[in-house]
Coordinates of C-alpha atoms in Angstrom, one line a residue:
M579 CA 160.2 46.0 56.4
G580 CA 156.8 47.5 55.9
S581 CA 156.4 46.3 52.3
E582 CA 153.6 43.9 52.7
P583 CA 150.0 44.9 51.7
Q584 CA 148.1 46.3 54.6
F585 CA 144.5 46.0 55.6
V586 CA 142.9 49.4 55.1
D587 CA 139.5 50.5 56.3
A588 CA 137.1 50.3 53.4
P589 CA 135.8 53.7 52.4
S590 CA 132.7 52.0 50.9
A591 CA 131.7 51.1 54.5
R592 CA 131.2 54.8 55.3
D593 CA 129.0 57.5 53.9
V594 CA 131.8 60.0 54.0
Q595 CA 135.4 60.0 52.9
P596 CA 138.1 59.7 55.5
L597 CA 139.6 63.0 56.8
L598 CA 143.0 61.3 57.4
S599 CA 144.4 58.2 55.7
V600 CA 147.8 56.9 56.9
R601 CA 149.0 54.3 54.3
D602 CA 151.8 51.9 54.8
L603 CA 153.8 54.3 56.9
V604 CA 157.4 53.4 57.8
T605 CA 159.4 55.5 60.2
E606 CA 162.9 54.5 61.3
F607 CA 165.7 55.9 63.5
K608 CA 169.4 55.2 63.1
T609 CA 171.1 54.5 66.4
G610 CA 174.5 53.2 67.4
D611 CA 173.0 49.7 67.9
G612 CA 171.2 49.6 64.6
V613 CA 168.0 50.8 62.9
V614 CA 165.0 51.2 65.1
H615 CA 161.9 50.3 63.1
A616 CA 159.6 52.4 65.2
V617 CA 156.6 52.4 62.7
D618 CA 156.6 49.5 60.3
G619 CA 153.9 49.6 57.6
V620 CA 151.1 51.3 59.6
S621 CA 147.8 52.0 57.9
Y622 CA 144.6 53.5 59.5
E623 CA 142.0 56.1 58.8
V624 CA 140.1 58.8 60.7
Y625 CA 136.7 60.2 59.7
P626 CA 135.2 63.6 60.5
G627 CA 133.7 63.8 64.0
E628 CA 135.1 60.4 64.9
T629 CA 137.4 59.4 67.8
L630 CA 140.0 56.8 66.9
G631 CA 141.6 55.2 70.0
V632 CA 145.2 54.0 69.5
V633 CA 146.4 51.6 72.2
G634 CA 149.5 49.5 73.0
E635 CA 152.4 49.3 75.3
S636 CA 155.2 51.8 75.4
G637 CA 157.4 51.4 72.3
S638 CA 154.5 50.1 70.1
G639 CA 154.8 53.1 67.7
K640 CA 151.7 55.0 68.8
S641 CA 153.3 58.4 69.4
V642 CA 155.9 58.1 66.6
T643 CA 153.0 57.6 64.1
V644 CA 151.3 60.8 65.1
M645 CA 154.7 62.7 65.3
S646 CA 155.2 61.5 61.7
I647 CA 151.8 62.9 60.8
L648 CA 152.8 66.3 62.2
G649 CA 156.2 66.3 60.6
L650 CA 157.9 66.4 64.0
I651 CA 160.3 63.5 63.5
P652 CA 163.9 64.7 64.1
Q653 CA 165.8 64.1 60.9
P654 CA 168.5 62.8 61.5
P655 CA 168.4 60.4 63.2
G656 CA 164.8 59.7 62.1
R657 CA 163.4 59.4 58.7
I658 CA 160.1 58.5 57.1
A659 CA 161.1 55.7 54.7
N660 CA 157.8 55.0 53.1
G661 CA 154.1 55.7 53.0
E662 CA 151.5 58.4 52.5
I663 CA 149.7 60.6 55.0
I664 CA 146.7 62.1 53.3
L665 CA 144.8 64.8 55.1
D666 CA 141.7 66.0 53.4
G667 CA 143.1 65.0 50.0
Q668 CA 146.6 66.4 50.5
D669 CA 149.7 64.2 51.1
L670 CA 151.5 65.9 54.1
L671 CA 154.7 64.1 53.2
Q672 CA 154.9 66.1 50.0
L673 CA 154.8 69.4 51.7
S674 CA 157.7 71.7 52.3
S675 CA 158.7 72.6 55.9
R676 CA 157.0 76.0 55.5
E677 CA 153.8 74.5 54.1
L678 CA 153.7 72.0 56.9
R679 CA 154.0 74.7 59.5
Q680 CA 150.9 76.3 58.1
V681 CA 149.1 72.9 58.6
R682 CA 150.2 72.4 62.1
G683 CA 148.1 74.3 64.6
K684 CA 145.5 75.2 62.0
D685 CA 144.3 72.0 60.2
V686 CA 146.0 69.6 62.7
A687 CA 146.5 70.3 66.4
M688 CA 148.0 68.2 69.1
I689 CA 147.4 68.0 72.8
F690 CA 150.6 66.7 74.4
Q691 CA 151.0 64.4 77.4
D692 CA 152.7 66.9 79.7
P693 CA 151.3 70.5 79.4
M694 CA 154.0 71.9 81.7
T695 CA 156.7 71.0 79.2
S696 CA 154.6 72.1 76.3
L697 CA 153.9 75.6 77.6
N698 CA 156.6 78.3 77.7
P699 CA 157.2 79.1 81.4
V700 CA 158.2 82.7 80.8
L701 CA 155.2 83.7 78.7
S702 CA 151.6 84.1 80.0
V703 CA 149.2 81.3 79.1
G704 CA 147.0 83.9 77.3
D705 CA 149.8 85.2 75.2
Q706 CA 150.8 81.7 74.1
L707 CA 147.2 80.9 73.1
A708 CA 146.9 84.3 71.3
E709 CA 150.1 83.5 69.4
A710 CA 148.6 80.3 68.1
I711 CA 145.8 82.4 66.6
L712 CA 147.9 85.3 65.3
V713 CA 150.3 82.9 63.4
H714 CA 147.5 81.6 61.3
E715 CA 145.0 84.5 61.1
D716 CA 145.2 88.1 60.2
V717 CA 143.5 89.6 63.3
S718 CA 144.4 92.3 65.8
E719 CA 145.9 91.4 69.2
D720 CA 142.6 92.6 70.8
V721 CA 140.5 90.3 68.7
A722 CA 142.9 87.4 69.5
R723 CA 142.7 88.2 73.3
K724 CA 138.9 88.2 73.2
R725 CA 138.9 84.8 71.4
V726 CA 141.4 83.3 73.9
V727 CA 139.2 84.4 76.8
E728 CA 136.2 82.8 75.1
L729 CA 138.2 79.6 74.5
L730 CA 139.4 79.4 78.1
E731 CA 135.8 79.9 79.2
L732 CA 134.7 77.1 76.8
V733 CA 137.1 74.6 78.3
G734 CA 136.1 75.5 81.9
V735 CA 138.9 77.8 83.1
P736 CA 137.3 80.1 85.7
N737 CA 137.9 83.8 85.7
A738 CA 139.3 83.5 82.2
D739 CA 140.0 87.2 81.7
Q740 CA 142.3 87.3 84.8
R741 CA 143.8 83.8 84.0
F742 CA 144.9 85.2 80.6
D743 CA 147.8 87.0 82.2
Q744 CA 148.9 84.2 84.5
Y745 CA 151.9 82.0 83.8
P746 CA 151.8 78.2 83.5
H747 CA 153.2 77.6 87.0
E748 CA 150.1 79.5 88.4
Y749 CA 147.8 76.9 86.8
S750 CA 147.0 73.5 88.3
G751 CA 147.8 70.4 86.2
G752 CA 144.2 70.1 85.2
M753 CA 144.0 73.7 84.3
R754 CA 147.1 73.5 82.2
Q755 CA 145.7 70.6 80.2
R756 CA 142.5 72.6 79.7
A757 CA 144.6 75.4 78.4
M758 CA 146.3 73.1 75.9
I759 CA 142.9 71.9 74.7
A760 CA 141.9 75.5 74.2
M761 CA 145.1 76.1 72.2
A762 CA 144.4 73.1 70.1
M763 CA 140.8 74.4 69.4
A764 CA 142.0 77.9 68.6
N765 CA 141.9 77.6 64.8
R766 CA 139.1 75.0 64.6
P767 CA 141.3 72.2 63.3
K768 CA 140.0 69.4 61.2
L769 CA 142.1 66.8 63.2
L770 CA 142.8 66.8 66.9
I771 CA 145.6 64.5 68.2
A772 CA 145.6 63.8 72.0
D773 CA 148.7 61.9 73.2
E774 CA 148.1 60.5 76.6
P775 CA 146.2 63.7 77.6
T776 CA 145.3 62.5 81.2
T777 CA 148.3 60.5 82.2
A778 CA 149.6 62.8 85.0
L779 CA 146.2 63.7 86.3
D780 CA 144.2 62.2 89.2
V781 CA 141.0 60.4 88.4
T782 CA 138.6 63.3 89.1
I783 CA 140.5 65.8 87.0
Q784 CA 141.0 63.1 84.3
A785 CA 137.2 62.8 83.9
Q786 CA 136.8 66.5 83.7
V787 CA 139.5 66.8 81.0
L788 CA 138.0 64.0 79.0
E789 CA 134.6 65.9 79.1
V790 CA 136.4 69.0 77.8
L791 CA 138.0 67.0 75.1
Q792 CA 134.7 65.6 74.0
A793 CA 133.2 69.1 74.0
A794 CA 136.1 70.3 71.9
K795 CA 135.4 67.6 69.3
E796 CA 131.8 68.4 69.2
E797 CA 132.5 72.1 68.9
T798 CA 134.7 71.7 65.9
N799 CA 133.5 68.4 64.4
A800 CA 137.1 67.4 64.2
G801 CA 138.4 63.9 63.8
V802 CA 140.3 62.8 66.9
I803 CA 143.2 60.5 67.4
L804 CA 143.3 59.5 71.1
I805 CA 146.5 57.8 72.2
T806 CA 146.3 56.1 75.6
H807 CA 147.4 53.2 77.7
D808 CA 144.1 53.3 79.5
L809 CA 141.4 51.0 78.0
G810 CA 138.8 52.6 80.3
V811 CA 139.4 55.9 78.5
V812 CA 139.1 54.1 75.1
A813 CA 135.8 52.5 76.1
E814 CA 134.4 55.9 77.2
M815 CA 135.7 58.1 74.4
A816 CA 136.5 56.2 71.2
D817 CA 134.4 55.1 68.3
R818 CA 137.0 52.8 66.8
V819 CA 140.2 51.3 68.0
V820 CA 143.6 50.5 66.6
V821 CA 145.8 48.2 68.6
M822 CA 149.6 48.5 68.0
Y823 CA 152.4 46.2 68.9
G824 CA 156.0 46.2 67.8
G825 CA 155.5 49.2 65.4
R826 CA 152.6 47.5 63.6
V827 CA 148.8 47.5 63.7
V828 CA 147.7 44.1 65.1
E829 CA 144.0 44.6 65.4
T830 CA 141.3 47.1 64.3
G831 CA 137.6 47.4 65.0
T832 CA 134.9 49.3 66.7
V833 CA 135.0 49.7 70.5
D834 CA 132.3 47.1 70.8
E835 CA 134.2 44.6 68.6
I836 CA 137.5 45.1 70.4
F837 CA 136.0 44.8 73.9
H838 CA 133.3 42.2 73.2
S839 CA 135.2 39.9 70.8
P840 CA 139.0 40.5 70.6
K841 CA 140.6 38.8 67.6
H842 CA 144.2 39.1 68.5
P843 CA 145.9 37.5 71.6
Y844 CA 147.7 40.7 72.4
T845 CA 144.4 42.6 72.6
L846 CA 143.0 39.9 74.8
G847 CA 146.1 40.1 77.0
L848 CA 145.6 43.9 77.4
L849 CA 141.9 43.3 78.4
S850 CA 142.5 40.4 80.8
S851 CA 145.5 42.0 82.6
L852 CA 143.3 44.9 83.8
P853 CA 141.6 44.9 87.2
R854 CA 137.8 44.9 87.1
P855 CA 136.2 46.8 90.0
D856 CA 132.8 45.5 88.9
Q857 CA 133.8 41.8 89.2
D858 CA 135.4 39.7 92.0
L859 CA 138.5 38.4 90.1
E860 CA 140.2 35.3 91.3
R861 CA 143.4 36.5 89.7
L862 CA 144.7 38.8 86.9
V863 CA 146.4 37.3 83.8
P864 CA 149.5 39.3 83.0
I865 CA 151.1 39.3 79.5
P866 CA 154.3 37.3 80.0
G867 CA 157.7 38.6 78.8
Q868 CA 158.7 42.0 77.5
P869 CA 157.8 44.1 74.4
P870 CA 160.1 43.2 71.5
S871 CA 163.2 45.1 70.5
L872 CA 162.4 47.4 67.6
I873 CA 166.0 47.0 66.3
N874 CA 165.7 43.2 66.1
L875 CA 162.0 42.0 66.0
P876 CA 161.3 38.3 66.4
S877 CA 160.9 36.3 63.2
G878 CA 157.4 35.5 62.1
C879 CA 154.7 37.1 64.3
A880 CA 156.4 39.7 66.6
F881 CA 154.1 38.7 69.5
H882 CA 154.8 34.9 69.3
P883 CA 157.4 34.8 72.1
R884 CA 154.7 36.0 74.5
C885 CA 151.7 34.4 72.9
H886 CA 149.7 31.5 74.5
L887 CA 147.6 31.0 71.5
G888 CA 150.6 30.2 69.3
R889 CA 151.6 27.3 71.5
G890 CA 155.0 27.1 69.7
R891 CA 153.4 26.5 66.3
S892 CA 156.0 26.9 63.6
R893 CA 153.9 29.2 61.4
C894 CA 153.8 31.8 64.2
R895 CA 157.6 31.6 64.5
T896 CA 158.4 31.7 60.8
E897 CA 155.6 33.5 58.9
E898 CA 154.8 37.1 59.5
P899 CA 151.0 37.4 59.5
A900 CA 149.1 39.9 57.3
L901 CA 146.4 42.1 58.7
Y902 CA 143.6 39.8 57.9
D903 CA 140.4 41.5 56.7
L904 CA 137.6 40.3 59.0
G905 CA 134.9 42.7 57.7
P906 CA 134.4 46.4 57.2
M907 CA 137.0 48.3 59.2
R908 CA 137.8 45.1 61.1
G909 CA 141.2 43.3 61.0
S910 CA 143.5 41.0 62.9
R911 CA 147.2 40.3 62.4
C912 CA 147.0 36.7 63.8
H913 CA 147.2 33.5 61.8
F914 CA 144.8 31.8 64.1
H915 CA 142.3 34.6 64.8
E916 CA 139.4 32.1 64.3
E917 CA 140.5 30.4 67.5
M918 CA 140.1 33.5 69.6
A919 CA 136.6 32.7 70.9
R920 CA 138.1 29.6 72.6
E921 CA 141.0 31.6 73.9
V922 CA 138.6 34.1 75.5
A923 CA 136.8 31.2 77.2
E924 CA 140.0 29.9 78.6
V925 CA 141.0 33.3 80.1
E926 CA 137.5 33.6 81.6
K927 CA 137.9 30.2 83.2
A928 CA 141.3 31.1 84.6
T929 CA 140.3 34.5 86.0
G930 CA 136.7 33.7 87.1
A931 CA 135.4 36.7 85.2
R932 CA 134.0 37.4 81.8
I933 CA 135.8 39.5 79.2
E934 CA 133.5 42.5 78.7
G935 CA 130.5 41.3 76.7
S936 CA 132.4 38.4 75.1
E937 CA 130.7 36.2 72.6
A938 CA 132.4 33.0 73.8

């Protein structure tokens, strides 16, 4: 598992070196039923000031990849079996636990999905944010408090000086997420990771939190990994996209490329299964079947049991596709990616609506 050569974004296509390079990462978990291949040969890169959207169904390996980056995989039962995670020239997998703790919260910060379970309920929000500063910087508590108040003001928390002494239960869901973004910004990290940061929020608050996240990126010029199920969030926030399925990267490209001209049937399935409020759809086209078992992936292409494009072709069932290089920072793990324009046209005919900006 994970030993095949992977398509990796070409540094020559950019004027700057990547901030983060994940190379052929393999993360596994031993269970009573067998070994779960949660991340299987994943490679991608993030550049300074760039937002990389990572999308896919639950169980596709999105969150396990970033937990591997942060060194938060429980060992046992988990283990990182292969790969490199290069942050600003340093392989995080070669660091000791103590050295990695110095990286977390300073060079890399994470905004978790549920801020209520990420914040300590018996400590004030301000004290928790101040601790994030005091752990990494030699400053007084008064200086830390002043900086926390400034951070809370920056992310739009009203009456920040009074809010400093309040507890998480006294914050609304949106305010708690703003506080988590402020905590992530506290030490001006090089890399921000946001794992489903708006899942539990209503649409209005979601939009506000995304604005705050965008402001945080601009304030620090950090690279951002944005993990989400919501392709609308990806369209609004991301510069490039990685699509994951069955623990592997199945497509990469810019937001325009992914939305305008998908080159993998799974990506097309995600796009065509979404309701489109701007179009009168005759019907949605769901992706048939269920995500694969990560203990026992299907032979050949992991997506072939659910794939209309494969049409039962033996190559899809027997030969695992490489991540084909389709251009600078553009790839597809599909043997028949050149047929995707026709596939897009068929979906458009079935639904009565165009895939966003499609070339077909």
